[in-house]
Protein backbone atom coordinates (compact mmCIF):
# COMPACT_ATOMS: atom_id res chain seq x y z
CA VAL A 1 -30.84 -2.95 -24.73
CA PHE A 2 -29.32 -0.87 -27.52
CA ALA A 3 -25.55 -0.61 -27.86
CA GLY A 4 -23.55 1.05 -30.60
CA ARG A 5 -20.90 3.50 -31.68
CA ALA A 6 -21.73 6.95 -30.38
CA ASN A 7 -21.57 8.40 -33.92
CA CYS A 8 -23.45 5.59 -35.70
CA PRO A 9 -26.48 6.78 -37.82
CA ARG A 10 -28.12 3.34 -37.63
CA TYR A 11 -27.86 3.46 -33.82
CA ALA A 12 -29.63 6.85 -33.98
CA GLN A 13 -32.44 5.31 -36.06
CA ALA A 14 -32.89 2.38 -33.63
CA GLU A 15 -32.73 4.74 -30.66
CA GLN A 16 -35.54 6.96 -32.00
CA LEU A 17 -37.84 3.98 -32.52
CA ALA A 18 -36.97 2.58 -29.09
CA ASP A 19 -37.73 5.92 -27.42
CA TYR A 20 -41.14 5.99 -29.15
CA LEU A 21 -41.96 2.45 -28.01
CA GLN A 22 -40.93 3.20 -24.43
CA ALA A 23 -43.10 6.34 -24.38
CA ASN A 24 -46.16 4.54 -25.72
CA LEU A 25 -45.98 1.00 -24.27
CA PRO A 26 -46.50 0.59 -20.50
CA TYR A 27 -44.02 -2.29 -19.95
CA PHE A 28 -41.40 -1.51 -22.59
CA ARG A 29 -38.12 -0.34 -21.07
CA VAL A 30 -34.95 0.73 -22.87
CA ARG A 31 -31.30 0.79 -21.74
CA LYS A 32 -28.77 2.51 -23.99
CA VAL A 33 -25.04 1.82 -24.16
CA THR A 34 -22.79 3.99 -26.32
CA GLN A 35 -19.08 3.46 -26.89
CA GLN A 36 -16.30 5.62 -28.24
CA PRO A 37 -15.87 4.94 -31.99
CA GLU A 38 -12.30 3.65 -31.48
CA GLU A 39 -13.38 1.37 -28.62
CA TRP A 40 -16.48 -0.08 -30.25
CA GLU A 41 -15.01 -3.10 -32.05
CA GLN A 42 -13.20 -4.41 -28.96
CA TRP A 43 -16.29 -3.86 -26.78
CA LEU A 44 -18.48 -5.67 -29.30
CA HIS A 45 -16.02 -8.56 -29.53
CA ASP A 46 -15.93 -8.94 -25.73
CA ILE A 47 -19.72 -8.92 -25.19
CA CYS A 48 -20.30 -11.34 -28.07
CA GLU A 49 -17.65 -13.68 -26.68
CA VAL A 50 -19.26 -13.65 -23.22
CA ASN A 51 -22.74 -14.42 -24.59
CA GLY A 52 -21.76 -16.66 -27.50
CA TRP A 53 -23.16 -14.28 -30.14
CA GLU A 54 -22.17 -13.57 -33.73
CA HIS A 55 -22.53 -9.90 -34.60
CA ARG A 56 -20.19 -7.53 -36.44
CA GLU A 57 -21.83 -4.12 -36.82
CA SER A 58 -23.34 -1.19 -34.91
CA PRO A 59 -25.81 -1.24 -33.30
CA ILE A 60 -26.43 -4.52 -31.48
CA VAL A 61 -29.85 -5.05 -29.89
CA TRP A 62 -30.90 -7.69 -27.37
CA ARG A 63 -33.71 -8.38 -24.90
CA GLU A 64 -33.24 -9.02 -21.19
CA LEU A 65 -36.28 -10.90 -19.91
CA LEU A 66 -36.07 -9.73 -16.31
CA ASP A 67 -39.31 -11.39 -15.28
CA HIS A 68 -37.93 -14.74 -16.42
CA GLY A 69 -34.65 -14.90 -14.54
CA GLY A 70 -32.80 -12.34 -16.64
CA LYS A 71 -32.52 -14.47 -19.78
CA VAL A 72 -30.73 -12.64 -22.63
CA VAL A 73 -31.97 -12.98 -26.24
CA LEU A 74 -30.10 -11.43 -29.16
CA LEU A 75 -32.31 -9.62 -31.69
CA GLY A 76 -29.53 -8.48 -34.02
CA GLY A 77 -28.88 -5.10 -35.66
CA VAL A 78 -31.08 -2.21 -36.71
CA LYS A 79 -32.73 -4.22 -39.52
CA GLU A 80 -33.79 -7.00 -37.15
CA PHE A 81 -35.08 -4.50 -34.58
CA LEU A 82 -37.19 -2.69 -37.20
CA GLU A 83 -38.69 -6.03 -38.27
CA TYR A 84 -39.33 -6.92 -34.63
CA ALA A 85 -41.16 -3.63 -33.97
CA GLN A 86 -43.18 -3.97 -37.18
CA GLN A 87 -44.18 -7.57 -36.44
CA TYR A 88 -45.09 -7.15 -32.74
CA TYR A 89 -46.35 -3.55 -32.59
CA GLY A 90 -47.05 -2.53 -36.20
CA ILE A 91 -44.63 0.40 -35.84
CA THR A 92 -41.53 1.22 -37.89
CA SER A 93 -39.05 4.06 -38.34
CA VAL A 94 -39.45 6.72 -41.02
CA MET A 95 -36.27 8.66 -40.15
CA LEU A 96 -34.47 10.23 -43.13
CA SER A 97 -30.74 9.68 -43.72
CA GLU A 98 -29.91 13.35 -43.11
CA GLU A 99 -31.77 13.30 -39.80
CA MET A 100 -29.99 10.10 -38.79
CA LEU A 101 -26.60 11.76 -39.42
CA ASP A 102 -27.55 14.85 -37.38
CA ILE A 103 -28.70 12.77 -34.43
CA ALA A 104 -25.57 10.60 -34.67
CA GLU A 105 -23.42 13.75 -34.37
CA GLU A 106 -25.48 14.90 -31.37
CA ASN A 107 -25.10 11.47 -29.79
CA LEU A 108 -21.34 11.62 -30.20
CA GLN A 109 -21.13 15.05 -28.56
CA ALA A 110 -23.40 13.95 -25.71
CA HIS A 111 -21.29 10.83 -25.21
CA LEU A 112 -18.03 12.83 -25.14
CA GLU A 113 -19.51 15.23 -22.58
CA LEU A 114 -20.62 12.31 -20.43
CA VAL A 115 -17.17 10.70 -20.62
CA LYS A 116 -15.55 14.03 -19.69
CA GLU A 117 -17.89 14.41 -16.73
CA GLU A 118 -17.13 10.88 -15.50
CA GLU A 119 -13.39 11.48 -15.83
CA GLU A 120 -13.69 14.70 -13.86
CA ILE A 121 -15.56 12.90 -11.09
CA LYS A 122 -12.92 10.16 -11.04
CA SER A 123 -10.14 12.75 -10.92
CA HIS A 124 -11.41 13.88 -7.53
CA ILE A 125 -11.23 10.32 -6.20
CA LYS A 126 -7.55 9.44 -5.92
CA PRO A 127 -6.94 6.41 -3.73
CA LEU A 128 -3.57 6.18 -2.01
CA GLN A 129 -1.40 3.69 -3.91
CA ILE A 130 0.31 1.32 -1.46
CA TRP A 131 2.82 -1.32 -2.60
CA ILE A 132 3.93 -4.16 -0.35
CA THR A 133 6.95 -6.26 -1.33
CA SER A 134 7.43 -9.91 -0.36
CA ALA A 135 3.66 -9.82 0.16
CA SER A 136 3.35 -13.56 0.78
CA ALA A 137 4.83 -12.97 4.26
CA PRO A 138 2.43 -13.49 7.21
CA ILE A 139 2.77 -9.84 8.25
CA CYS A 140 1.06 -8.76 5.02
CA TYR A 141 -1.99 -10.88 5.85
CA GLN A 142 -2.34 -8.99 9.14
CA LEU A 143 -1.39 -5.61 7.69
CA ILE A 144 -4.11 -5.18 5.06
CA PRO A 145 -7.09 -4.73 7.44
CA LEU A 146 -5.04 -2.33 9.59
CA LEU A 147 -4.19 -0.16 6.59
CA ALA A 148 -7.80 -0.12 5.38
CA ASN A 149 -9.64 0.57 8.63
CA GLY A 150 -9.32 4.36 8.34
CA GLU A 151 -7.16 4.92 11.41
CA VAL A 152 -3.84 4.97 9.55
CA PHE A 153 -4.55 7.32 6.64
CA GLY A 154 -7.87 8.87 7.67
CA MET A 155 -11.53 7.92 7.54
CA THR A 156 -12.05 9.59 4.16
CA THR A 157 -8.92 8.33 2.40
CA GLU A 158 -9.43 5.39 0.07
CA ILE A 159 -6.48 3.12 -0.65
CA SER A 160 -5.42 0.69 -3.36
CA ILE A 161 -3.08 -2.07 -2.23
CA HIS A 162 -0.65 -3.78 -4.61
CA LEU A 163 0.92 -7.07 -3.47
CA LEU A 164 4.30 -7.83 -5.05
CA ASP A 165 6.13 -11.15 -4.90
CA SER A 166 7.74 -13.76 -7.16
CA ASP A 167 5.86 -16.19 -9.42
CA GLU A 168 6.19 -19.06 -6.96
CA PHE A 169 3.94 -17.21 -4.51
CA LYS A 170 1.29 -16.19 -7.04
CA GLU A 171 -1.27 -18.59 -5.59
CA VAL A 172 -0.72 -17.19 -2.09
CA LEU A 173 -1.13 -13.65 -3.37
CA CYS A 174 -4.36 -14.55 -5.17
CA SER A 175 -5.73 -16.03 -1.93
CA VAL A 176 -4.87 -12.86 0.01
CA VAL A 177 -6.51 -10.72 -2.69
CA MET A 178 -9.66 -12.83 -2.59
CA GLU A 179 -9.96 -12.64 1.21
CA ALA A 180 -9.29 -8.89 1.24
CA GLU A 181 -12.04 -8.38 -1.33
CA ASP A 182 -14.42 -10.60 0.65
CA MET A 183 -13.93 -8.38 3.72
CA ALA A 184 -15.64 -5.51 1.83
CA LEU A 185 -13.56 -2.89 3.64
CA PRO A 186 -15.18 0.51 2.85
CA LEU A 187 -11.89 2.35 2.24
CA LEU A 188 -10.22 -0.40 0.22
CA ARG A 189 -10.79 0.70 -3.38
CA SER A 190 -8.85 -2.24 -4.85
CA VAL A 191 -6.30 -4.92 -4.04
CA SER A 192 -4.22 -6.65 -6.68
CA GLU A 193 -1.38 -9.15 -7.00
CA HIS A 194 1.76 -8.55 -9.07
CA THR A 195 4.55 -10.93 -10.05
CA ASP A 196 5.96 -8.93 -12.98
CA ILE A 197 8.84 -6.95 -11.48
CA ASP A 198 8.82 -4.43 -14.35
CA GLU A 199 5.42 -3.07 -13.27
CA ALA A 200 6.45 -2.77 -9.62
CA PHE A 201 5.71 0.47 -7.72
CA LEU A 202 3.63 2.15 -10.45
CA ASP A 203 2.34 5.49 -9.07
CA ALA A 204 3.27 4.37 -5.56
CA ASP A 205 2.57 6.78 -2.70
CA ILE A 206 3.81 4.36 -0.04
CA ILE A 207 6.09 1.32 -0.34
CA ILE A 208 6.41 -1.20 2.50
CA VAL A 209 9.51 -3.37 2.06
CA LEU A 210 9.11 -6.70 3.86
CA ASP A 211 11.86 -8.72 2.15
CA ASP A 212 13.85 -10.98 4.45
CA VAL A 213 16.55 -13.61 4.19
CA LEU A 214 16.51 -16.76 6.29
CA LEU A 215 19.76 -16.52 8.23
CA ASN A 216 21.69 -19.76 8.74
CA LEU A 217 25.34 -18.95 9.29
CA GLU A 218 26.20 -22.65 9.21
CA VAL A 219 25.17 -22.73 5.56
CA GLN A 220 26.73 -19.52 4.28
CA SER A 221 28.53 -16.47 5.62
CA LEU A 222 26.95 -13.25 6.81
CA GLU A 223 28.63 -11.48 3.89
CA ASN A 224 26.69 -13.64 1.44
CA TYR A 225 23.41 -12.77 3.14
CA ILE A 226 24.30 -9.08 3.01
CA ARG A 227 25.01 -9.43 -0.69
CA GLU A 228 21.69 -11.20 -1.23
CA MET A 229 19.78 -8.36 0.43
CA SER A 230 21.80 -5.75 -1.44
CA GLU A 231 20.93 -7.38 -4.75
CA ILE A 232 17.21 -7.18 -3.91
CA CYS A 233 17.53 -3.46 -3.16
CA GLN A 234 19.55 -3.00 -6.34
CA VAL A 235 16.49 -4.21 -8.27
CA TYR A 236 13.95 -2.20 -6.27
CA ALA A 237 15.64 1.22 -6.15
CA PRO A 238 15.72 1.98 -9.93
CA LEU A 239 12.12 0.80 -10.26
CA ILE A 240 11.08 3.11 -7.43
CA GLU A 241 12.83 6.01 -9.16
CA LYS A 242 11.22 5.13 -12.49
CA ASN A 243 7.66 4.17 -11.48
CA ALA A 244 6.82 5.64 -8.07
CA LYS A 245 5.73 9.19 -7.29
CA SER A 246 8.50 11.64 -6.48
CA GLU A 247 7.37 12.02 -2.85
CA VAL A 248 6.93 8.29 -2.27
CA ARG A 249 7.41 7.20 1.34
CA ILE A 250 9.33 3.98 1.90
CA VAL A 251 9.09 1.89 5.06
CA SER A 252 11.60 -0.90 5.74
CA SER A 253 10.39 -3.66 8.04
CA GLY A 254 10.99 -7.35 8.62
CA LYS A 255 13.19 -9.60 10.72
CA THR A 256 16.59 -9.20 9.05
CA PHE A 257 18.70 -6.31 7.74
CA VAL A 258 15.98 -3.70 8.35
CA ASN A 259 18.53 -0.85 8.51
CA LEU A 260 20.52 -2.19 5.57
CA LYS A 261 17.45 -2.35 3.30
CA ALA A 262 16.71 1.32 3.93
CA MET A 263 20.40 2.17 3.43
CA MET A 264 20.74 0.27 0.16
CA ILE A 265 17.53 1.68 -1.33
CA MET A 266 18.92 5.17 -0.78
CA THR A 267 22.33 4.09 -2.10
CA TYR A 268 21.00 2.64 -5.35
CA GLY A 269 18.23 5.24 -5.74
CA LEU A 270 20.09 8.53 -5.64
CA SER A 271 16.96 10.57 -6.47
CA ILE A 272 15.01 9.04 -3.58
CA LYS A 273 14.77 11.58 -0.78
CA PRO A 274 16.50 10.28 2.39
CA GLU A 275 13.82 11.86 4.60
CA ASN A 276 11.25 9.68 2.85
CA VAL A 277 12.92 6.40 3.84
CA ILE A 278 12.63 4.99 7.37
CA ALA A 279 13.16 1.66 9.13
CA VAL A 280 10.61 0.51 11.71
CA ALA A 281 11.81 -0.25 15.25
CA THR A 282 8.40 -0.27 16.92
CA SER A 283 8.30 -4.07 17.35
CA TRP A 284 11.39 -3.86 19.59
CA GLU A 285 9.89 -0.95 21.50
CA SER A 286 6.68 -2.90 22.10
CA ALA A 287 8.47 -6.08 23.19
CA ALA A 288 10.63 -4.13 25.65
CA LYS A 289 7.63 -2.24 27.03
CA ALA A 290 5.76 -5.51 27.56
CA MET A 291 8.69 -6.97 29.49
CA LEU A 292 8.85 -3.90 31.72
CA ALA A 293 5.08 -3.86 32.23
CA ARG A 294 5.12 -7.49 33.41
CA LYS A 295 7.85 -6.64 35.89
CA LEU A 296 5.85 -3.64 37.17
CA ASN A 297 2.49 -5.46 37.04
CA MET A 298 0.87 -2.76 34.91
CA ASN A 299 -0.69 -2.21 31.47
CA THR A 300 1.89 -2.21 28.66
CA ALA A 301 0.22 0.85 27.10
CA GLY A 302 1.29 2.88 30.15
CA VAL A 303 5.00 2.44 29.41
CA LYS A 304 6.24 5.23 27.13
CA ASP A 305 9.45 6.66 25.68
CA VAL A 306 11.56 3.51 25.56
CA ILE A 307 14.28 4.20 22.97
CA VAL A 308 15.76 1.64 20.58
CA TRP A 309 19.22 2.71 19.40
CA GLY A 310 21.27 1.21 16.58
CA ASN A 311 20.70 -1.76 14.33
CA ILE A 312 17.01 -2.63 14.57
CA SER A 313 17.34 -6.26 13.48
CA GLY A 314 20.93 -6.65 14.74
CA SER A 315 22.79 -5.31 17.76
CA ASN A 316 20.77 -2.57 19.41
CA TYR A 317 20.47 -0.88 22.77
CA ILE A 318 17.24 -0.49 24.73
CA ASP A 319 17.54 2.83 26.56
CA LEU A 320 15.31 3.38 29.63
CA SER A 321 16.78 6.69 30.76
CA HIS A 322 13.87 8.69 29.31
CA ALA A 323 11.13 6.09 29.83
CA LYS A 324 7.97 7.13 31.68
CA LEU A 325 5.05 5.36 33.33
CA TYR A 326 1.43 6.48 32.99
CA GLY A 327 -1.32 5.09 35.22
CA TYR A 328 1.14 3.25 37.45
CA ASP A 329 -0.31 2.10 40.78
CA SER A 330 1.97 3.88 43.23
CA ALA A 331 1.73 6.07 46.32
CA ILE A 332 1.25 9.16 44.17
CA TRP A 333 -1.66 9.43 41.74
CA GLY A 334 -2.47 12.12 39.22
CA PRO A 335 -4.54 12.83 36.13
CA ALA A 336 -4.30 10.76 32.96
CA ASN A 337 -1.34 12.79 31.68
CA PHE A 338 0.60 12.41 34.94
CA ALA A 339 3.83 10.45 34.37
CA ARG A 340 6.53 9.03 36.61
CA PRO A 341 10.12 8.32 35.45
CA LEU A 342 10.42 4.55 35.01
CA LEU A 343 13.82 4.30 36.66
CA ASN A 344 12.44 6.04 39.77
CA MET A 345 9.68 3.44 40.07
CA LEU A 346 11.67 0.35 39.15
CA TYR A 347 13.75 0.01 42.31
CA ASP A 348 15.27 -3.31 41.33
CA SER A 349 18.41 -1.93 39.69
CA GLU A 350 19.99 -5.38 39.74
CA TRP A 351 17.14 -6.68 37.55
CA ILE A 352 17.65 -3.77 35.10
CA HIS A 353 21.38 -4.39 34.73
CA SER A 354 21.29 -8.16 34.81
CA GLU A 355 18.02 -9.69 33.64
CA PHE A 356 16.74 -6.82 31.45
CA GLY A 357 20.24 -5.92 30.32
CA SER A 358 20.84 -9.49 29.18
CA ALA A 359 17.37 -9.81 27.70
CA GLN A 360 18.41 -8.62 24.25
CA SER A 361 18.59 -12.19 22.96
CA SER A 362 15.21 -12.94 24.56
CA LEU A 363 13.62 -9.88 23.00
CA SER A 364 15.22 -10.71 19.66
CA SER A 365 13.77 -14.20 19.83
CA ARG A 366 10.31 -12.81 20.67
CA VAL A 367 10.41 -10.34 17.78
CA HIS A 368 11.69 -12.93 15.30
CA ARG A 369 9.06 -15.49 16.33
CA CYS A 370 6.19 -13.05 15.75
CA THR A 371 3.58 -14.49 13.40
CA GLY A 372 2.68 -11.11 11.92
CA VAL A 373 0.36 -9.32 14.37
CA LEU A 374 3.08 -7.33 16.19
CA PRO A 375 5.14 -6.29 13.12
CA ALA A 376 1.96 -5.42 11.21
CA HIS A 377 0.81 -3.23 14.09
CA ALA A 378 4.27 -1.65 14.21
CA VAL A 379 4.20 -0.69 10.52
CA ALA A 380 0.62 0.61 10.74
CA THR A 381 1.44 2.68 13.84
CA VAL A 382 4.48 4.33 12.28
CA LEU A 383 2.54 5.13 9.08
CA GLN A 384 -0.28 6.61 11.18
CA TYR A 385 2.19 8.84 13.01
CA TRP A 386 3.88 9.81 9.75
CA CYS A 387 0.56 10.89 8.27
CA HIS A 388 -1.13 12.40 11.34
CA SER A 389 1.69 13.18 13.83
CA SER A 390 2.78 11.18 16.87
CA PRO A 391 1.32 11.88 20.32
CA PRO A 392 2.70 15.18 21.67
CA GLY A 393 5.94 14.71 23.54
CA GLU A 394 6.12 10.96 22.91
CA ILE A 395 9.37 9.42 21.72
CA ILE A 396 9.30 7.07 18.70
CA SER A 397 12.33 5.05 17.62
CA VAL A 398 12.93 4.98 13.86
CA GLY A 399 15.87 4.03 11.69
CA ILE A 400 16.86 7.08 9.64
CA LEU A 401 19.91 8.25 7.69
CA SER A 402 22.26 9.79 10.24
CA GLN A 403 23.49 13.34 9.77
CA GLY A 404 25.77 13.29 12.79
CA GLN A 405 23.13 13.56 15.51
CA PHE A 406 24.27 12.29 18.94
CA CYS A 407 27.83 12.01 17.49
CA ILE A 408 26.70 9.08 15.34
CA PRO A 409 28.70 8.84 12.07
CA GLU A 410 26.96 10.24 9.00
CA ARG A 411 25.54 8.19 6.11
CA ILE A 412 24.44 5.12 8.05
CA VAL A 413 20.84 4.20 8.88
CA PHE A 414 20.68 4.25 12.66
CA SER A 415 17.67 3.86 14.95
CA MET A 416 17.23 6.93 17.14
CA PRO A 417 14.45 8.92 18.87
CA VAL A 418 12.21 11.03 16.62
CA ARG A 419 8.86 12.81 16.68
CA PHE A 420 6.40 12.93 13.78
CA GLN A 421 4.66 16.21 13.01
CA ASN A 422 2.78 17.57 9.98
CA GLY A 423 3.75 14.70 7.71
CA LYS A 424 7.45 14.84 8.58
CA TRP A 425 9.78 13.47 11.25
CA GLU A 426 12.51 15.21 13.19
CA VAL A 427 15.22 13.84 15.46
CA MET A 428 14.78 14.75 19.12
CA LYS A 429 18.27 16.20 19.41
CA GLU A 430 17.39 17.93 22.68
CA LEU A 431 17.50 14.60 24.56
CA GLU A 432 20.53 14.27 26.78
CA ILE A 433 22.51 11.03 26.82
CA ASN A 434 25.25 10.08 29.28
CA GLU A 435 28.79 8.95 28.53
CA ALA A 436 27.97 5.27 28.98
CA THR A 437 25.16 5.48 26.42
CA GLN A 438 27.42 7.45 24.05
CA GLU A 439 30.01 4.70 24.28
CA VAL A 440 27.39 2.07 23.43
CA LEU A 441 26.21 4.13 20.45
CA GLY A 442 29.77 4.26 19.19
CA ARG A 443 30.01 0.47 19.20
CA LEU A 444 26.63 0.09 17.47
CA ALA A 445 27.60 2.67 14.84
CA HIS A 446 30.81 0.77 14.14
CA GLU A 447 28.84 -2.43 13.51
CA LEU A 448 26.48 -0.68 11.09
CA THR A 449 29.39 1.01 9.33
CA GLN A 450 31.06 -2.36 8.83
CA GLU A 451 27.79 -3.85 7.51
CA LYS A 452 27.52 -0.95 5.06
CA LEU A 453 31.14 -1.40 3.94
CA VAL A 454 30.54 -5.10 3.31
CA ALA A 455 27.48 -4.27 1.21
CA LEU A 456 29.37 -1.63 -0.77
CA ARG A 457 32.31 -4.00 -1.29
CA GLU A 458 29.90 -6.55 -2.71
CA ILE A 459 28.56 -3.85 -5.05
CA LYS A 460 32.08 -3.07 -6.24
CA GLU A 461 32.72 -6.74 -6.95
CA ILE A 462 29.54 -6.97 -9.01
CA ASN A 463 29.94 -3.56 -10.66
CA PRO A 464 33.33 -1.76 -10.39
CA TYR A 465 31.52 1.50 -11.16
CA GLY A 466 28.83 0.99 -8.48
CA ALA A 467 27.80 3.38 -5.73
CA ASP A 468 30.39 4.83 -3.36
């Protein structure tokens, strides 16, 4: 093996002799390694450190005895290689200094062209950069294989996943990285752990915010928890503006303050586009659909268009007025796309208003007890729809910045029905809602407005010149 600076005359001399030996000896094989002149010293230092060698000049020559277990034997520089060739084969180099310089210049040009070609090839391979915060959470463990299986971003889209958390969880992150690498997922270009907050969100295409606070109102007030979450977002938002790509998509998920996280990231990051920040409500949708499916003795996948209004991880309203059933075993059957209104099939109105109506605490408990499979699936599903469109006509509930739709006050993050199409989402404003639902939405909006005011008041206390 011959390694040296691409423009080294002595490397050119050793290379010519090596080429002659390879052409004339049946079992003599040569591998050449050239390095940029400015990178040579560091490369030489690293390879000598790995092998325990002492060598300070270009080139460096060693033997790899492949037939004997790959043992590596250092020969030295060009002088030692010439002596080796003379002693074993009776051959030496008669290259003139001027010829050595010419070949060294040709080697440098060939090396630069090769580097340029490799960089051009790499430029066409741009993996999607995905950052996950609070990555020691169980949901992250379940989320990685879903993101890398090709269904979310496409079967030809490679991804690089960056796991971000504090120093105390470094060991957990390293374990997740190791297991993800061991899975050898074809579309997972790389996975890495990060505990240095200053390098967070570098070149991010997608950011998944999983940060939570462990609520215990007997220990401290709700206002303190709101301030704690606001402070986290106050750190993240400027870093997103500084390090992430301008069109970065941000997904807020978790068990607490899901709407507030999305709201505060937009508040602290004024250059972050509001349409690129959403809060995931799919876990609530799924839990409600499962409860309805058990009541109707049918497959949960057949329950569609259940709407989650309001505060995803707080007070919300599960709206069944637009819900439909597909594949329901009833007196009337139709093709696969044949749907029946849920309220027409669920004749037990008392159950709807009493048991299901009072099931909010039960659903909340189910969602909060999830070990990671359901919320991971929820995040992956929403990202898949965002990238490739949601099923035609299907309603998806997402927390987005209100612009007055459905008479909801502006500038709060409120869960409402949307559709995803061509990489964007749009609110399904054509849906009709009755007076009773409108009254409920008013109460939910008031709660979210108060939560926002508390967060902004905390900002003012910390920084009198903070966001309005």
